[in-house]
Coordinates of C-alpha atoms and ligand atoms in Angstrom, one line a residue:
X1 CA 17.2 -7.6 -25.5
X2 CA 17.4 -10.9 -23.9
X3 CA 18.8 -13.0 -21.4
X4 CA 20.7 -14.2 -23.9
X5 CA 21.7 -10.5 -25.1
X6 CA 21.5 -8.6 -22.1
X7 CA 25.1 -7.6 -20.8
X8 CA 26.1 -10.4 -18.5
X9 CA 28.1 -8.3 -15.7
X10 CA 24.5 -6.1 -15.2
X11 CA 23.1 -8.9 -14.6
X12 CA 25.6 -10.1 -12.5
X13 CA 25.9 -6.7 -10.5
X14 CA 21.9 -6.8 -9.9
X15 CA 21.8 -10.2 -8.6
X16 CA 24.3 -9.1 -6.4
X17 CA 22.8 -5.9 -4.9
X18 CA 19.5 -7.6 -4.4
X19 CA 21.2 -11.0 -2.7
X20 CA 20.4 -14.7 -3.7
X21 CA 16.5 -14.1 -2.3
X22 CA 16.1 -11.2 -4.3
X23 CA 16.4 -12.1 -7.9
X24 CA 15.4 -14.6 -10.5
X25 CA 16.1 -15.7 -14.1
X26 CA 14.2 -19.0 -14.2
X27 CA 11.4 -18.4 -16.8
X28 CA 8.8 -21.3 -14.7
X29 CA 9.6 -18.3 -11.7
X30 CA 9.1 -15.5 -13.9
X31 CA 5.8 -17.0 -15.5
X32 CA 3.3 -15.3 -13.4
X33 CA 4.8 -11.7 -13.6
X34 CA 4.3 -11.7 -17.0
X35 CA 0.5 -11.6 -17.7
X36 CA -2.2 -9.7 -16.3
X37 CA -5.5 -10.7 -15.3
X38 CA -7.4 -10.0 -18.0
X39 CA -5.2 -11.9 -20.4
X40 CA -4.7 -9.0 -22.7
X41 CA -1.4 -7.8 -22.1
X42 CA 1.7 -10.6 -22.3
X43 CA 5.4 -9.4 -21.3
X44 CA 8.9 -11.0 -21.2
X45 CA 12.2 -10.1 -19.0
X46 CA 15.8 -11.9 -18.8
X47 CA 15.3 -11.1 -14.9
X48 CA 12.9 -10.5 -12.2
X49 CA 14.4 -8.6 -9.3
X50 CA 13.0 -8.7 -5.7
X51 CA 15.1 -6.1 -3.3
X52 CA 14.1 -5.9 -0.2
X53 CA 15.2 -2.5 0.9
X54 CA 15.7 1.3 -0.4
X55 CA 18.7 1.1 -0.7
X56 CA 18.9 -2.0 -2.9
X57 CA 16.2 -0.1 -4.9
X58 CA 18.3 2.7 -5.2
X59 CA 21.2 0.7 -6.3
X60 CA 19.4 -1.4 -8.8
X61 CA 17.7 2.2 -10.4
X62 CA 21.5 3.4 -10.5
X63 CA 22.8 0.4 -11.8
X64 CA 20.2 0.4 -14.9
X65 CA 20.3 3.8 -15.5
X66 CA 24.4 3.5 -16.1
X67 CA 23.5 0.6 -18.1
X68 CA 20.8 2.5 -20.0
X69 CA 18.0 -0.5 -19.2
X70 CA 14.7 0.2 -18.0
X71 CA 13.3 -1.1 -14.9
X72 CA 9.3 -1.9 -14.8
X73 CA 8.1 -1.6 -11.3
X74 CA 5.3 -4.1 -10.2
X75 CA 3.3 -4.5 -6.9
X76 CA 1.0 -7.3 -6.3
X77 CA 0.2 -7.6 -10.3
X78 CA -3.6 -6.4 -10.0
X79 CA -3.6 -3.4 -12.4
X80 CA -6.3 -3.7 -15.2
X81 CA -4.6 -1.7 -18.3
X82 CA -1.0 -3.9 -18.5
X83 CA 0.9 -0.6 -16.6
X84 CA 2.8 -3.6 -15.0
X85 CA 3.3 -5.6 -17.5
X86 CA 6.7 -5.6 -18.6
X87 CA 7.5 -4.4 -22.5
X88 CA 7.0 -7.9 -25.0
X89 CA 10.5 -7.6 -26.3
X90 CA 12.4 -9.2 -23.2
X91 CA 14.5 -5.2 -22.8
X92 CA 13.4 -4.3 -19.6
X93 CA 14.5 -5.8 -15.6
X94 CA 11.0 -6.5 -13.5
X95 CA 11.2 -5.1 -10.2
X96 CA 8.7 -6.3 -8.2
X97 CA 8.2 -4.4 -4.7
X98 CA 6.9 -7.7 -2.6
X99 CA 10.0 -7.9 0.0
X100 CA 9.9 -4.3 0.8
X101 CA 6.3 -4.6 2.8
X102 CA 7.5 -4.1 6.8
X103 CA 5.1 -1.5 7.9
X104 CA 8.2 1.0 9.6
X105 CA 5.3 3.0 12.1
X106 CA 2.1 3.3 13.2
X107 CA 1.5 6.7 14.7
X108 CA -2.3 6.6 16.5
X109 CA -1.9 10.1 18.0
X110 CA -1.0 11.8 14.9
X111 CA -3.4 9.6 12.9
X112 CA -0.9 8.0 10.0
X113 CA 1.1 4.8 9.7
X114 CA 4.3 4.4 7.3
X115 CA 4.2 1.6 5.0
X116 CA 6.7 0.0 2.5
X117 CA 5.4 0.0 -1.1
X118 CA 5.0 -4.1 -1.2
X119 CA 2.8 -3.9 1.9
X120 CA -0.4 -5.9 0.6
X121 CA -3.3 -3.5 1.1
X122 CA -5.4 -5.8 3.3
X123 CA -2.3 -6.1 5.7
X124 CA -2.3 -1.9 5.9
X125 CA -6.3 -2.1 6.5
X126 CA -5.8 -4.7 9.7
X127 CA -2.3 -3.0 11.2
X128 CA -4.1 0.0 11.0
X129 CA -7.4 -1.6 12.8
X130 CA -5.1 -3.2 15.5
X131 CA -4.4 -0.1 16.4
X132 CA -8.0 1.0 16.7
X133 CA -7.7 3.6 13.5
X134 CA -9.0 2.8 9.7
X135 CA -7.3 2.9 6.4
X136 CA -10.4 3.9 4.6
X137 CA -9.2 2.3 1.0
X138 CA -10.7 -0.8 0.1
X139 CA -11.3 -2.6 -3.2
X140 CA -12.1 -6.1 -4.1
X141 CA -8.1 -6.6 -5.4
X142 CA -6.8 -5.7 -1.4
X143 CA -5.8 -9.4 -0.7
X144 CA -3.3 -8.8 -3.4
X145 CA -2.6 -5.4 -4.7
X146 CA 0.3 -3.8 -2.7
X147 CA 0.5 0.0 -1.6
X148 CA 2.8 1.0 -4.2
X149 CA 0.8 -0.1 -6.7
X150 CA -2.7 1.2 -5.5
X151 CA -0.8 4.6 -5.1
X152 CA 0.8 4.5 -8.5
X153 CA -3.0 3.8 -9.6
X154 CA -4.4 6.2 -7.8
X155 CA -6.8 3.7 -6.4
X156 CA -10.3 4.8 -5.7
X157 CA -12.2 1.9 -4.3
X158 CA -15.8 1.6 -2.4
X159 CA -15.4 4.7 -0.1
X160 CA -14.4 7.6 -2.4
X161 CA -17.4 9.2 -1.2
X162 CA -16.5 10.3 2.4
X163 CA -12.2 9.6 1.8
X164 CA -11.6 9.9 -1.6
X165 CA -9.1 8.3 -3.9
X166 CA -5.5 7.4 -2.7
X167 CA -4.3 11.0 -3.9
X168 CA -6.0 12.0 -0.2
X169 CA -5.2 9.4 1.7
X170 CA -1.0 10.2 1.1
X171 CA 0.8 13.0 3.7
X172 CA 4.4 11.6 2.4
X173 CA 6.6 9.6 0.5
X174 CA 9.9 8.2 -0.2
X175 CA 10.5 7.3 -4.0
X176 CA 13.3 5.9 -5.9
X177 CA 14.1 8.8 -9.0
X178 CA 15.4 7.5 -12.1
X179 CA 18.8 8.3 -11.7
X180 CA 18.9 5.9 -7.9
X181 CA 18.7 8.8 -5.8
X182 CA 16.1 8.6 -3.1
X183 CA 13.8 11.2 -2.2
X184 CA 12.8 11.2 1.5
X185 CA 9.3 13.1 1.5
X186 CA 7.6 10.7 4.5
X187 CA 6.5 14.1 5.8
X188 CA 3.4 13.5 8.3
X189 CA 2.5 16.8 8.0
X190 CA -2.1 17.7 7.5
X191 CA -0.3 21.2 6.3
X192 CA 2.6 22.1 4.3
X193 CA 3.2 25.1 1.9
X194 CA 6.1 24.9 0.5
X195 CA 5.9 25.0 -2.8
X196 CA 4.7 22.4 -5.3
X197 CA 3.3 19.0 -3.8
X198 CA 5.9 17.1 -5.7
X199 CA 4.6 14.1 -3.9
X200 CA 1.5 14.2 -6.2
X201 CA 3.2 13.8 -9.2
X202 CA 4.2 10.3 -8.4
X203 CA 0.6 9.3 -7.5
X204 CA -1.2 7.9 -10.2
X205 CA 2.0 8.2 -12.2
X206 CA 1.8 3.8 -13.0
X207 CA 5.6 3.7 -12.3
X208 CA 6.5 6.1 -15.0
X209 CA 8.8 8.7 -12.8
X210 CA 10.1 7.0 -10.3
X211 CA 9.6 3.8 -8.0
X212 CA 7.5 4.6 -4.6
X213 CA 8.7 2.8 -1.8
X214 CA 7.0 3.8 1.3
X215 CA 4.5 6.1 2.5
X216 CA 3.0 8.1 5.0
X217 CA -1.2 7.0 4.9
X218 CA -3.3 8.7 6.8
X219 CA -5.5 7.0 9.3
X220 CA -9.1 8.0 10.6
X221 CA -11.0 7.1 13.4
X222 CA -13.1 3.6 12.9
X223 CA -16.8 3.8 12.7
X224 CA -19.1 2.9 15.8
X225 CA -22.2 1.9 13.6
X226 CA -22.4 0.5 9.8
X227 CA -25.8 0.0 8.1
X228 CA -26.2 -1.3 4.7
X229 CA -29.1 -1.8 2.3
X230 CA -30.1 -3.4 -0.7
X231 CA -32.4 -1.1 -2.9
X232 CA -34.4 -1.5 -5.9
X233 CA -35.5 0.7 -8.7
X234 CA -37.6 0.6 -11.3
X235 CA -35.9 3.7 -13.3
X236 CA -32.3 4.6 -13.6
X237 CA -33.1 8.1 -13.5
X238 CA -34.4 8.2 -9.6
X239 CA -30.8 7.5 -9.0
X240 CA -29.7 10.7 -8.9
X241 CA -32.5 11.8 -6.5
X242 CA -31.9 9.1 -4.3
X243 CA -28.7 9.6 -4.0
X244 CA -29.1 13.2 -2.6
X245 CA -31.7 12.5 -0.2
X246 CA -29.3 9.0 1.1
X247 CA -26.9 11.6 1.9
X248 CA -29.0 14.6 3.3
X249 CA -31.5 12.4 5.7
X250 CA -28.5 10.9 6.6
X251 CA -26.3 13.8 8.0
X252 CA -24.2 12.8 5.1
X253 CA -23.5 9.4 6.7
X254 CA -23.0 7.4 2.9
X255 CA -19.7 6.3 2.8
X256 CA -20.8 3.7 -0.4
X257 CA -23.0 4.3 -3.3
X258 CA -23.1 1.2 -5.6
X259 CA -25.3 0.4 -8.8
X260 CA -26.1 -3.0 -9.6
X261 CA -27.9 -3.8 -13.0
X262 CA -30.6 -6.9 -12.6
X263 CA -28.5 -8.5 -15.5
X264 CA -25.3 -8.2 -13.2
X265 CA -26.8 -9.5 -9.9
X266 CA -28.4 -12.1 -12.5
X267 CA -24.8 -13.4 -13.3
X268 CA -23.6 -13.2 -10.1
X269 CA -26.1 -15.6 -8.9
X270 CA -25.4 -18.0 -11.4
X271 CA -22.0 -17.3 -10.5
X272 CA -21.7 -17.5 -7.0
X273 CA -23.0 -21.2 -5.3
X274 CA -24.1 -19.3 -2.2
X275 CA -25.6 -16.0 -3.3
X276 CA -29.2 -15.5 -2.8
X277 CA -31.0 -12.5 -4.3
X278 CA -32.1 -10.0 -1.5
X279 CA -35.6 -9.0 -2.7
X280 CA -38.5 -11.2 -4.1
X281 CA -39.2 -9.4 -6.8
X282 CA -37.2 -8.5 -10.1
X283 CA -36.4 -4.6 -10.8
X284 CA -34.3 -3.2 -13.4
X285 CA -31.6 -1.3 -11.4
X286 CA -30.3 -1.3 -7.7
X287 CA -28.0 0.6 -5.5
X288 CA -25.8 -0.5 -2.4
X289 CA -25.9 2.0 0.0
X290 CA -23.6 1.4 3.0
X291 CA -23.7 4.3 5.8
X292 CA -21.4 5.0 8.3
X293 CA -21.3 7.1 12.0
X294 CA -18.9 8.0 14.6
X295 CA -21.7 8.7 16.9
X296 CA -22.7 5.8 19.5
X297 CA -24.5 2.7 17.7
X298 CA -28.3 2.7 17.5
X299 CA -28.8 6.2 16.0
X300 CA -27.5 5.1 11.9
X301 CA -30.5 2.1 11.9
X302 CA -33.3 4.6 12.4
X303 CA -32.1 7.3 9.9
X304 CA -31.6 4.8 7.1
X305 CA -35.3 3.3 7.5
X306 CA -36.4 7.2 7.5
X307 CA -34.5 8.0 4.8
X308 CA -35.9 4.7 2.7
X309 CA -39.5 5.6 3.9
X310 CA -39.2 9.0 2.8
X311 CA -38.0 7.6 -1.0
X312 CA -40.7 5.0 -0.8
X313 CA -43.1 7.6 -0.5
X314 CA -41.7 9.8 -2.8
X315 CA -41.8 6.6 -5.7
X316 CA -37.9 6.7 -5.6
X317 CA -37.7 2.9 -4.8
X318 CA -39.7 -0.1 -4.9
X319 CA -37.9 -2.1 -2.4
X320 CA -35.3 -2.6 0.1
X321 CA -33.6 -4.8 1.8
X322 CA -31.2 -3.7 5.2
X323 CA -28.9 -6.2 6.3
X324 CA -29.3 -7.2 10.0
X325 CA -25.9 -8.3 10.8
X326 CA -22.3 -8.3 9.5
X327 CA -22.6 -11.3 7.9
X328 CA -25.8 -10.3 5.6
X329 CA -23.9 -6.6 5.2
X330 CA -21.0 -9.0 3.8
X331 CA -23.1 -11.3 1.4
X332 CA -25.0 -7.8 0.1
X333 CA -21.3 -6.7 -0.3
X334 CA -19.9 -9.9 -2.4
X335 CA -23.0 -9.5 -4.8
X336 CA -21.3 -6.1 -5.8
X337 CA -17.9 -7.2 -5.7
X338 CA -18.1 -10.5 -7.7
X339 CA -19.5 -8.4 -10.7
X340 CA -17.0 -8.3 -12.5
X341 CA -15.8 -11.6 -12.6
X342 CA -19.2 -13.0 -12.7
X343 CA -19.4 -11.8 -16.5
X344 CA -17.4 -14.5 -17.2
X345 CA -20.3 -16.6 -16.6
X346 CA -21.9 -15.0 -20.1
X347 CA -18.9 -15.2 -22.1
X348 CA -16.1 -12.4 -23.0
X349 CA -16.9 -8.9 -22.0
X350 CA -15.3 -5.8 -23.4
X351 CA -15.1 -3.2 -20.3
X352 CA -14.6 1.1 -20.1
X353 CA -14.2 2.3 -16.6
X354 CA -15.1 5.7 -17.4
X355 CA -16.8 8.9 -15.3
X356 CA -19.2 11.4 -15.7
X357 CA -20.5 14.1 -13.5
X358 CA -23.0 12.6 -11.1
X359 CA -25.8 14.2 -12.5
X360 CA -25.3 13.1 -16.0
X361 CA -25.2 9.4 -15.1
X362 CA -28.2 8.4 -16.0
X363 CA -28.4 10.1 -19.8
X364 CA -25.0 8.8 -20.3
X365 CA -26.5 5.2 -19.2
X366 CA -29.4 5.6 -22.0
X367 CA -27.1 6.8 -24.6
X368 CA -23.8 5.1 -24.6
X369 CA -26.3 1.5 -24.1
X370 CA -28.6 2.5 -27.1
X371 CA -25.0 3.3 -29.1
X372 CA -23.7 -0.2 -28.0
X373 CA -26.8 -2.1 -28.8
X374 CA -27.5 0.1 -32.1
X375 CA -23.6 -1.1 -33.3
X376 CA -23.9 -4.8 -32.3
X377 CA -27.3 -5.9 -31.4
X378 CA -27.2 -8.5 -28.5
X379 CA -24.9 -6.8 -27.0
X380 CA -25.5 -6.8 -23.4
X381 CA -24.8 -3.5 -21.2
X382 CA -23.8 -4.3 -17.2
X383 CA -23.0 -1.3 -16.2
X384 CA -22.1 -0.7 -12.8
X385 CA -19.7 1.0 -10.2
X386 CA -19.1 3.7 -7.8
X387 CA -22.1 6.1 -8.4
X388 CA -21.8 8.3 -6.0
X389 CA -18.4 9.2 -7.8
X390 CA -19.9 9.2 -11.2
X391 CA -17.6 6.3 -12.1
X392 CA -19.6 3.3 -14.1
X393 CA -17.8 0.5 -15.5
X394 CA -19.6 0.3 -18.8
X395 CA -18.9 -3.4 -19.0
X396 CA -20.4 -5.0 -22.3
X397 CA -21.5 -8.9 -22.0
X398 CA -21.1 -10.9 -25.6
X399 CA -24.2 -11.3 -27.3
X400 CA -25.8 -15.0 -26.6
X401 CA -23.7 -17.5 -28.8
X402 CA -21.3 -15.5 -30.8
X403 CA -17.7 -16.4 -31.2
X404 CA -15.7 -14.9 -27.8
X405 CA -12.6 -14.1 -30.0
X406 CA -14.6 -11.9 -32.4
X407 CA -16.6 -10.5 -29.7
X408 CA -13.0 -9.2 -28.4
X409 CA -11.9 -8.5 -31.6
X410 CA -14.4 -5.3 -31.7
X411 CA -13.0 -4.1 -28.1
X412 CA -11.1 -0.6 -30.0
X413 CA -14.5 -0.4 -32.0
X414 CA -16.9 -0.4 -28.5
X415 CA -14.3 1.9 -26.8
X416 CA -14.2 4.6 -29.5
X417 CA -18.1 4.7 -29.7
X418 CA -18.4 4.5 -25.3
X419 CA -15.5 7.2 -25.1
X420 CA -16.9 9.4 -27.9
X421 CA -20.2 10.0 -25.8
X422 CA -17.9 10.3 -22.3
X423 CA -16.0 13.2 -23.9
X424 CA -19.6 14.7 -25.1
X425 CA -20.8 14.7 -21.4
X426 CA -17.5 16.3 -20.1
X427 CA -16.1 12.8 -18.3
X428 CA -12.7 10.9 -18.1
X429 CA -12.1 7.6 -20.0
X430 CA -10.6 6.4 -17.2
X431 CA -11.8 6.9 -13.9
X432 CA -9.7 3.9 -11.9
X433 CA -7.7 2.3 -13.6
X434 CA -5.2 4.5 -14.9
X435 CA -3.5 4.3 -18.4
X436 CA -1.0 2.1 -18.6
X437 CA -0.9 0.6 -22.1
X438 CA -4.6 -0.1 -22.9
X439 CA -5.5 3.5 -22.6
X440 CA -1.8 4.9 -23.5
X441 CA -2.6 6.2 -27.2
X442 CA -6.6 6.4 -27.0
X443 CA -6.0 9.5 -24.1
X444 CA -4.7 11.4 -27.0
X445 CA -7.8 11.9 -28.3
X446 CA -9.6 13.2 -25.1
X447 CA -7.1 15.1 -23.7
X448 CA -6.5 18.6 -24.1
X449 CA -3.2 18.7 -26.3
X450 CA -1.8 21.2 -24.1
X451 CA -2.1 19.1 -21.0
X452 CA -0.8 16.1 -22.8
X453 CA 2.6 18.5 -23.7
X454 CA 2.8 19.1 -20.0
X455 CA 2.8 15.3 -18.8
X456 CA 5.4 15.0 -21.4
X457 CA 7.3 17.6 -19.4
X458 CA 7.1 16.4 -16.6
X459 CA 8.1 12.6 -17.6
X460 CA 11.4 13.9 -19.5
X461 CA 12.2 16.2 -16.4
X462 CA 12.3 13.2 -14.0
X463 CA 13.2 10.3 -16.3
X464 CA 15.4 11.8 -19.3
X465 CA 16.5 8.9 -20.6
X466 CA 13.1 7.5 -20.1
X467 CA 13.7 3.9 -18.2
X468 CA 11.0 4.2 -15.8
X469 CA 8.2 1.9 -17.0
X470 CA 8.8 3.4 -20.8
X471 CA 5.8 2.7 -23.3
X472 CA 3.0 3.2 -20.5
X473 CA 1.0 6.6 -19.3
X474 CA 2.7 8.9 -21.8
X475 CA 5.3 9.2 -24.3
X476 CA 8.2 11.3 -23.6
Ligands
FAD501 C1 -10.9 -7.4 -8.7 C2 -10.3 -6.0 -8.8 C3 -11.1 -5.0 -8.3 C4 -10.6 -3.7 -8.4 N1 -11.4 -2.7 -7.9 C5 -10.9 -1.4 -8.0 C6 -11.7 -0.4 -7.4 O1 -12.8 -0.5 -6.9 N2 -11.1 0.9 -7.5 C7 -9.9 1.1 -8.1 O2 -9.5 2.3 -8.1 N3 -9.2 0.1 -8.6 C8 -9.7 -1.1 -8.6 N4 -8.9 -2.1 -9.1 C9 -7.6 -1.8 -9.7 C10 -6.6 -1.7 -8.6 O3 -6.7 -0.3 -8.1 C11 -5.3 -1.9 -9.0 O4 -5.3 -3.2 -9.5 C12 -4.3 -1.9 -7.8 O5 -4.3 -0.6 -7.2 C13 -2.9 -2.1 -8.3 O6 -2.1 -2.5 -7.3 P1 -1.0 -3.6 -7.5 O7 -0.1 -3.7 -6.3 O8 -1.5 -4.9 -8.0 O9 -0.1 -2.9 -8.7 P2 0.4 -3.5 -10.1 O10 -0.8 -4.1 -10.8 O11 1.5 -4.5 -9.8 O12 0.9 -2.2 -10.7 C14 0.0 -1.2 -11.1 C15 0.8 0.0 -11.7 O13 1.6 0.6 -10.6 C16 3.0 0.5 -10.9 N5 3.6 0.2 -9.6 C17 3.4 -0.8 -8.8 N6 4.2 -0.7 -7.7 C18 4.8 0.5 -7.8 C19 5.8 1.2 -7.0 N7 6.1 0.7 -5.8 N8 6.3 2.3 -7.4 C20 6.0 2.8 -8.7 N9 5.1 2.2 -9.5 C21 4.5 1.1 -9.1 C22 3.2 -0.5 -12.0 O14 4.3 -0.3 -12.8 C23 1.9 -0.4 -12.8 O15 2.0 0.6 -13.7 C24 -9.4 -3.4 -9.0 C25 -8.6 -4.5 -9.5 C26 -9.1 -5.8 -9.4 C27 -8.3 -6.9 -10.0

């Protein structure tokens, strides 16, 4: 369906719930809604809606569901698998969450804030600092993703380690079913037993059950002292070692755990005009380590220089660098976080953000890269991530020269042979990012078929004449 074939007096009735702010048919308007970072994923829509309220959500659900048109939620248009990406064919309205962003409360002495879905996550982050508290998720995408979609996603981010994934960080929510009724579940409640935690099935669920528009988040009490370092290593598998004493010389202070390759802090320098590489000399891996106390300033410095002594002299590490202000922690920081995009600097790269169990990180490092290289020699491995969640994103580089296009051509080649030795360690294909369409079908083949049948379930019990976001996660 089309503008052109898509029943005017809908139309007409949406643009009038949402107001003359709130909606859009003008395709030079629409443009930007309908790609996706990575380029791979290209939609269409007769109409992109903008409400700015719950209830003009609720009316615009009812209105399509009468109408039998699905609606495909978006927030700030971040997502990396095309979950927000609205279906090619033009059938589906686009309802973007961007006017509904007021923060409604914060609450310091219970420890939570409520936030509209289109709140921009970086906005969350400095309400909640204003108010002396921290909302602990952070990723490099938080000047533009929005809540609703980083809890749709399920976001994990740098400090999974000490406050987990945004399944944790959620007391309540308020969500748009299907049908245009609204479920008020902004509960600010650490304990509640009554029954099933309904409001978990509509985190990490990319839109497909029903639109999230605000939530309860919790908030924790900032840190006094931050300490970050820069660590080299000559072999990937003193990771794992390292890792546990970080965290027990510490007093489990790590909040951040982050490998770097040397070919990935290689392209970030080329990348990046003012980046500077932290240590003189060369080594094959290194890790971020950021730590984090409550306790009074001056006690975090000491332990981490103990803590690096102590894997010095155990051969863990063959350098370190600890940053001695905010500003270095920040430039130690943007070598990490420009990773990604730094690839571009070597050409296309085909990308799996995958997880195995911590300990396993390092075989599944040597094997899936010897698979890789062994299926396309020149390929070039930068893996790198959240380690102390076992999540690497087992990004592959182009080898030198070849054509981009067919490089990209191979990506359902690379992902079969990188998932095949995930599933053998016991991992997830996606650790991050979700489904959405890239990952929609290949799931099938990981997933137990009995687990499958139950998200089925679940998606035809809350959207039965599947609107909501159809064609991503799961089909009904
Ligand atoms: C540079 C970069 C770095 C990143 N780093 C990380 C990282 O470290 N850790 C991590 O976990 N992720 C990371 N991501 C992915 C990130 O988590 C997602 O891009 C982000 O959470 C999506 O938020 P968004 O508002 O842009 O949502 P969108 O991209 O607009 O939407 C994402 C999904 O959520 C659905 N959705 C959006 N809003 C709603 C709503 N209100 N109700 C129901 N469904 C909704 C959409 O339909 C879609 O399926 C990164 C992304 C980028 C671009």
């Amino acid at each position: 369906m089309t503008l052109a074939t898509m029943d005017p007096a809908l139309l007409d009735r949406l643009g009038a719930i949402v107001g003359p702010k709130g909606w859009t048919t003008d395709p030079a308007e629409i443009a930007p809604h309908l790609v996706e970072r990575r380029g791979l994923f290209h939609g269409a829509t007769p109409m992109l809606l903008q409400p700015a309220s719950t209830a003009e959500v609720a009316a615009v659900l009812r209105a399509c569901a009468e109408a039998r048109v699905p609606v495909v939620p978006q927030g700030g248009n971040t997502g990396l698998v095309g979950g927000q990406t609205p279906p090619e064919d033009g059938h589906a309205i686009l309802l973007s969450l961007s006017r509904l962003n007021r923060i409604r409360a914060v609450d310091a002495d219970n420890d939570t804030m409520t936030v509209e879905a289109g709140c921009v996550l970086a906005e969350a982050q400095r309400v909640a600092a204003e108010a002396r508290r921290l909302f602990p998720l952070s990723l490099a995408a938080e000047g533009s993703a929005q809540i609703g979609g980083v809890l749709s996603t399920n976001a994990g981010g740098t400090a999974v380690l000490r406050y987990g994934t945004a399944r944790e960080l959620v007391l309540g929510l308020e969500v748009v079913l299907a049908d245009g009724r609204v479920w008020n579940g902004l509960r600010r409640l650490r304990k509640d037993n009554t029954g099933y935690d309904v409001k978990q099935l509509f985190l990490g669920a990319e839109g497909t059950l029903g639109v999230i528009t605000a939530a309860v988040l919790r908030l924790f009490p900032r840190p006094r002292e931050v300490q970050t370092a820069f660590i080299a290593l000559t072999e990937i598998d003193d990771v794992i070692d390292l890792f546990h004493l970080m965290r027990h010389l510490s007093g489990d202070q790590v909040t951040a755990f982050e490998l770097v390759p040397r070919l990935g802090l290689e392209f970030v320098l080329r990348h990046l005009p003012d980046a500077a590489d932290p240590l003189p000399e060369a080594a094959p891996w290194y890790v971020l380590v950021e730590l984090s106390s409550g306790q009074p300033p001056g006690s975090l410095r000491p332990a981490l220089e103990d803590a690096l002594a102590e894997a010095a002299g155990r051969g863990l590490i063959k350098d370190a660098a600890i940053a001695a202000s905010e500003s270095q922690s920040r430039a130690l920081w943007s070598l990490r976080e420009s990773l990604s995009e730094a690839q571009a600097v070597a050409g296309a790269s085909i990308k799996h953000d995958i997880a195995v169990p911590v300990s396993e990180i390092p075989a599944f490092l040597r094997r899936a890269s010897a698979a890789v290289r062994a299926a396309l020699p020149g390929v070039r491995p930068v893996p790198f991530g959240h380690i102390g969640d076992g999540n690497i994103h087992f990004n592959l580089s182009q080898p030198a020269g070849m054509n981009p296009q067919v490089f990209l051509s191979q990506w359902s080649r690379f992902s079969r042979i990188v998932h095949d030795i995930v599933a053998e360690f016991g991992g997830s294909i996606s650790a991050e990012h979700g489904l959405g369409q890239l990952k929609r079908d290949e799931i099938r083949r990981y997933k137990d078929p009995i687990e499958i049948e139950l998200m089925q379930r679940i998606k035809r019990a809350l959207d039965p004449d599947n609107l909501m976001n159809p064609g991503k996660l799961v089909l009904p």
